[in-house]
């Protein structure tokens, strides 16, 4: 990715492991209320003639915030990028991306869908505002079926996955995904405090097991960093 494009700031998904507030020097309470950049598509049109390279979409926050279903800022940006022939690399946890399959399937690029487990109850605790895991897995499957270059971003790997690695990798394999990026917990002081209050921690053992099982299932595994 050569450039970062974020049609929103803040994020309604409310993931307990989110370190974006620290990176952006925001308060956690403020970060949880997304703000829309209403003129982003117009600004993008003005800036594109001066740049070349891959545009990363959703580098700091999810480009498919709940408000995107009405505001369509990400969709407007995709239209502009498609018209200008730019390659994209997009990240999301939301199945709202499926609305834009028509544009994505005619663009060059890669899409990553973050999946951190398969248990709804745990997802409600760790990612309370995000679509549930099965919807994300289905999203991967539908993107792959549409011929879009898609991978699963598995991270951060938390201890709630311990003992469920096999079921998790099997669910990933069922989507047809051929590549996963795996990421450890990014421990920062405020984050570690929040997670330990909820008894969550990073799990190197689950990470190792997922890597091994994925390789057996014929899925390529790469580290995020
Ligand atoms: S989706 Fe990403 S930006 Fe949004 S709360 Fe979760 S980790 Fe943070």
PDB file of N, CA and C in Angstrom, residues 1 3-10 20 24 31 35-41 44 55-65 73-74 77 89 91:
ATOM      1  N   UNK A   1       0.842  -1.192   0.000  1.00  0.00           N
ATOM      2  CA  UNK A   1       0.000   0.000   0.000  1.00  0.00           C
ATOM      3  C   UNK A   1       0.878   1.243   0.000  1.00  0.00           C
ATOM      4  N   UNK A   3      -0.643   4.486  -0.284  1.00  0.00           N
ATOM      5  CA  UNK A   3      -1.426   5.586   0.300  1.00  0.00           C
ATOM      6  C   UNK A   3      -2.515   5.006   1.210  1.00  0.00           C
ATOM      7  N   UNK A   4      -2.941   5.813   2.154  1.00  0.00           N
ATOM      8  CA  UNK A   4      -3.995   5.378   3.079  1.00  0.00           C
ATOM      9  C   UNK A   4      -5.240   6.233   2.879  1.00  0.00           C
ATOM     10  N   UNK A   5      -6.348   5.546   2.709  1.00  0.00           N
ATOM     11  CA  UNK A   5      -7.617   6.250   2.514  1.00  0.00           C
ATOM     12  C   UNK A   5      -8.600   5.744   3.576  1.00  0.00           C
ATOM     13  N   UNK A   6      -9.084   6.645   4.393  1.00  0.00           N
ATOM     14  CA  UNK A   6     -10.027   6.259   5.461  1.00  0.00           C
ATOM     15  C   UNK A   6     -11.240   7.187   5.406  1.00  0.00           C
ATOM     16  N   UNK A   7     -12.340   6.727   4.813  1.00  0.00           N
ATOM     17  CA  UNK A   7     -13.509   7.593   4.680  1.00  0.00           C
ATOM     18  C   UNK A   7     -14.154   7.971   6.023  1.00  0.00           C
ATOM     19  N   UNK A   8     -13.789   7.266   7.075  1.00  0.00           N
ATOM     20  CA  UNK A   8     -14.326   7.581   8.411  1.00  0.00           C
ATOM     21  C   UNK A   8     -13.155   7.708   9.375  1.00  0.00           C
ATOM     22  N   UNK A   9     -13.406   8.385  10.495  1.00  0.00           N
ATOM     23  CA  UNK A   9     -12.457   8.272  11.606  1.00  0.00           C
ATOM     24  C   UNK A   9     -13.284   7.793  12.790  1.00  0.00           C
ATOM     25  N   UNK A  10     -12.644   7.037  13.679  1.00  0.00           N
ATOM     26  CA  UNK A  10     -13.420   6.386  14.732  1.00  0.00           C
ATOM     27  C   UNK A  10     -14.054   5.119  14.194  1.00  0.00           C
ATOM     28  N   UNK A  20      -6.091   1.544  17.663  1.00  0.00           N
ATOM     29  CA  UNK A  20      -6.179   2.746  16.825  1.00  0.00           C
ATOM     30  C   UNK A  20      -6.323   4.029  17.651  1.00  0.00           C
ATOM     31  N   UNK A  24      -3.866   7.151  16.995  1.00  0.00           N
ATOM     32  CA  UNK A  24      -4.408   8.424  16.489  1.00  0.00           C
ATOM     33  C   UNK A  24      -4.546   9.476  17.597  1.00  0.00           C
ATOM     34  N   UNK A  31     -13.288   7.559  20.079  1.00  0.00           N
ATOM     35  CA  UNK A  31     -13.019   6.682  18.936  1.00  0.00           C
ATOM     36  C   UNK A  31     -14.230   5.826  18.591  1.00  0.00           C
ATOM     37  N   UNK A  35     -16.875   9.289  12.772  1.00  0.00           N
ATOM     38  CA  UNK A  35     -17.176  10.561  12.099  1.00  0.00           C
ATOM     39  C   UNK A  35     -16.972  10.349  10.601  1.00  0.00           C
ATOM     40  N   UNK A  36     -17.893  10.863   9.825  1.00  0.00           N
ATOM     41  CA  UNK A  36     -17.831  10.669   8.368  1.00  0.00           C
ATOM     42  C   UNK A  36     -17.128  11.842   7.708  1.00  0.00           C
ATOM     43  N   UNK A  37     -16.259  11.525   6.749  1.00  0.00           N
ATOM     44  CA  UNK A  37     -15.563  12.577   5.992  1.00  0.00           C
ATOM     45  C   UNK A  37     -16.377  12.815   4.717  1.00  0.00           C
ATOM     46  N   UNK A  38     -17.353  13.710   4.836  1.00  0.00           N
ATOM     47  CA  UNK A  38     -18.362  13.834   3.794  1.00  0.00           C
ATOM     48  C   UNK A  38     -17.825  14.266   2.426  1.00  0.00           C
ATOM     49  N   UNK A  39     -16.691  14.966   2.408  1.00  0.00           N
ATOM     50  CA  UNK A  39     -16.184  15.439   1.110  1.00  0.00           C
ATOM     51  C   UNK A  39     -15.052  14.554   0.572  1.00  0.00           C
ATOM     52  N   UNK A  40     -14.931  13.327   1.106  1.00  0.00           N
ATOM     53  CA  UNK A  40     -13.740  12.529   0.785  1.00  0.00           C
ATOM     54  C   UNK A  40     -13.626  12.160  -0.703  1.00  0.00           C
ATOM     55  N   UNK A  41     -14.729  11.861  -1.346  1.00  0.00           N
ATOM     56  CA  UNK A  41     -14.645  11.460  -2.762  1.00  0.00           C
ATOM     57  C   UNK A  41     -14.184  12.632  -3.621  1.00  0.00           C
ATOM     58  N   UNK A  44     -10.524  13.134  -3.019  1.00  0.00           N
ATOM     59  CA  UNK A  44      -9.794  12.046  -3.674  1.00  0.00           C
ATOM     60  C   UNK A  44      -9.616  12.347  -5.159  1.00  0.00           C
ATOM     61  N   UNK A  55      -3.687   2.034  -3.364  1.00  0.00           N
ATOM     62  CA  UNK A  55      -4.409   2.797  -2.341  1.00  0.00           C
ATOM     63  C   UNK A  55      -4.931   1.825  -1.275  1.00  0.00           C
ATOM     64  N   UNK A  56      -4.454   1.980  -0.066  1.00  0.00           N
ATOM     65  CA  UNK A  56      -4.953   1.179   1.057  1.00  0.00           C
ATOM     66  C   UNK A  56      -6.227   1.803   1.590  1.00  0.00           C
ATOM     67  N   UNK A  57      -7.284   1.026   1.670  1.00  0.00           N
ATOM     68  CA  UNK A  57      -8.561   1.570   2.173  1.00  0.00           C
ATOM     69  C   UNK A  57      -8.892   0.882   3.491  1.00  0.00           C
ATOM     70  N   UNK A  58      -9.105   1.683   4.534  1.00  0.00           N
ATOM     71  CA  UNK A  58      -9.393   1.114   5.853  1.00  0.00           C
ATOM     72  C   UNK A  58      -8.120   0.753   6.587  1.00  0.00           C
ATOM     73  N   UNK A  59      -7.134   1.635   6.512  1.00  0.00           N
ATOM     74  CA  UNK A  59      -5.856   1.353   7.161  1.00  0.00           C
ATOM     75  C   UNK A  59      -5.877   1.664   8.646  1.00  0.00           C
ATOM     76  N   UNK A  60      -6.778   2.564   9.056  1.00  0.00           N
ATOM     77  CA  UNK A  60      -6.849   2.929  10.476  1.00  0.00           C
ATOM     78  C   UNK A  60      -8.184   2.497  11.077  1.00  0.00           C
ATOM     79  N   UNK A  61      -9.215   2.566  10.272  1.00  0.00           N
ATOM     80  CA  UNK A  61     -10.533   2.161  10.756  1.00  0.00           C
ATOM     81  C   UNK A  61     -11.296   1.467   9.629  1.00  0.00           C
ATOM     82  N   UNK A  62     -12.367   0.794  10.007  1.00  0.00           N
ATOM     83  CA  UNK A  62     -13.121   0.027   9.013  1.00  0.00           C
ATOM     84  C   UNK A  62     -13.842   0.963   8.040  1.00  0.00           C
ATOM     85  N   UNK A  63     -13.663   0.764   6.726  1.00  0.00           N
ATOM     86  CA  UNK A  63     -14.332   1.636   5.755  1.00  0.00           C
ATOM     87  C   UNK A  63     -15.830   1.326   5.612  1.00  0.00           C
ATOM     88  N   UNK A  64     -16.268   0.218   6.234  1.00  0.00           N
ATOM     89  CA  UNK A  64     -17.695  -0.135   6.189  1.00  0.00           C
ATOM     90  C   UNK A  64     -18.313   0.021   7.570  1.00  0.00           C
ATOM     91  N   UNK A  65     -18.339   1.263   8.028  1.00  0.00           N
ATOM     92  CA  UNK A  65     -19.039   1.594   9.265  1.00  0.00           C
ATOM     93  C   UNK A  65     -20.543   1.423   9.024  1.00  0.00           C
ATOM     94  N   UNK A  73     -19.911   6.627   1.341  1.00  0.00           N
ATOM     95  CA  UNK A  73     -18.649   7.343   1.092  1.00  0.00           C
ATOM     96  C   UNK A  73     -17.593   6.391   0.524  1.00  0.00           C
ATOM     97  N   UNK A  74     -17.511   5.195   1.104  1.00  0.00           N
ATOM     98  CA  UNK A  74     -16.537   4.220   0.597  1.00  0.00           C
ATOM     99  C   UNK A  74     -16.889   3.833  -0.832  1.00  0.00           C
ATOM    100  N   UNK A  77     -15.786   6.510  -3.173  1.00  0.00           N
ATOM    101  CA  UNK A  77     -14.332   6.472  -3.372  1.00  0.00           C
ATOM    102  C   UNK A  77     -13.961   5.343  -4.317  1.00  0.00           C
ATOM    103  N   UNK A  89      -6.114  -1.962  -1.883  1.00  0.00           N
ATOM    104  CA  UNK A  89      -5.954  -3.028  -0.891  1.00  0.00           C
ATOM    105  C   UNK A  89      -6.845  -2.616   0.279  1.00  0.00           C
ATOM    106  N   UNK A  91      -9.324  -3.400   3.797  1.00  0.00           N
ATOM    107  CA  UNK A  91      -9.571  -4.241   4.979  1.00  0.00           C
ATOM    108  C   UNK A  91     -10.922  -3.937   5.583  1.00  0.00           C
TER     109      UNK A  91
END
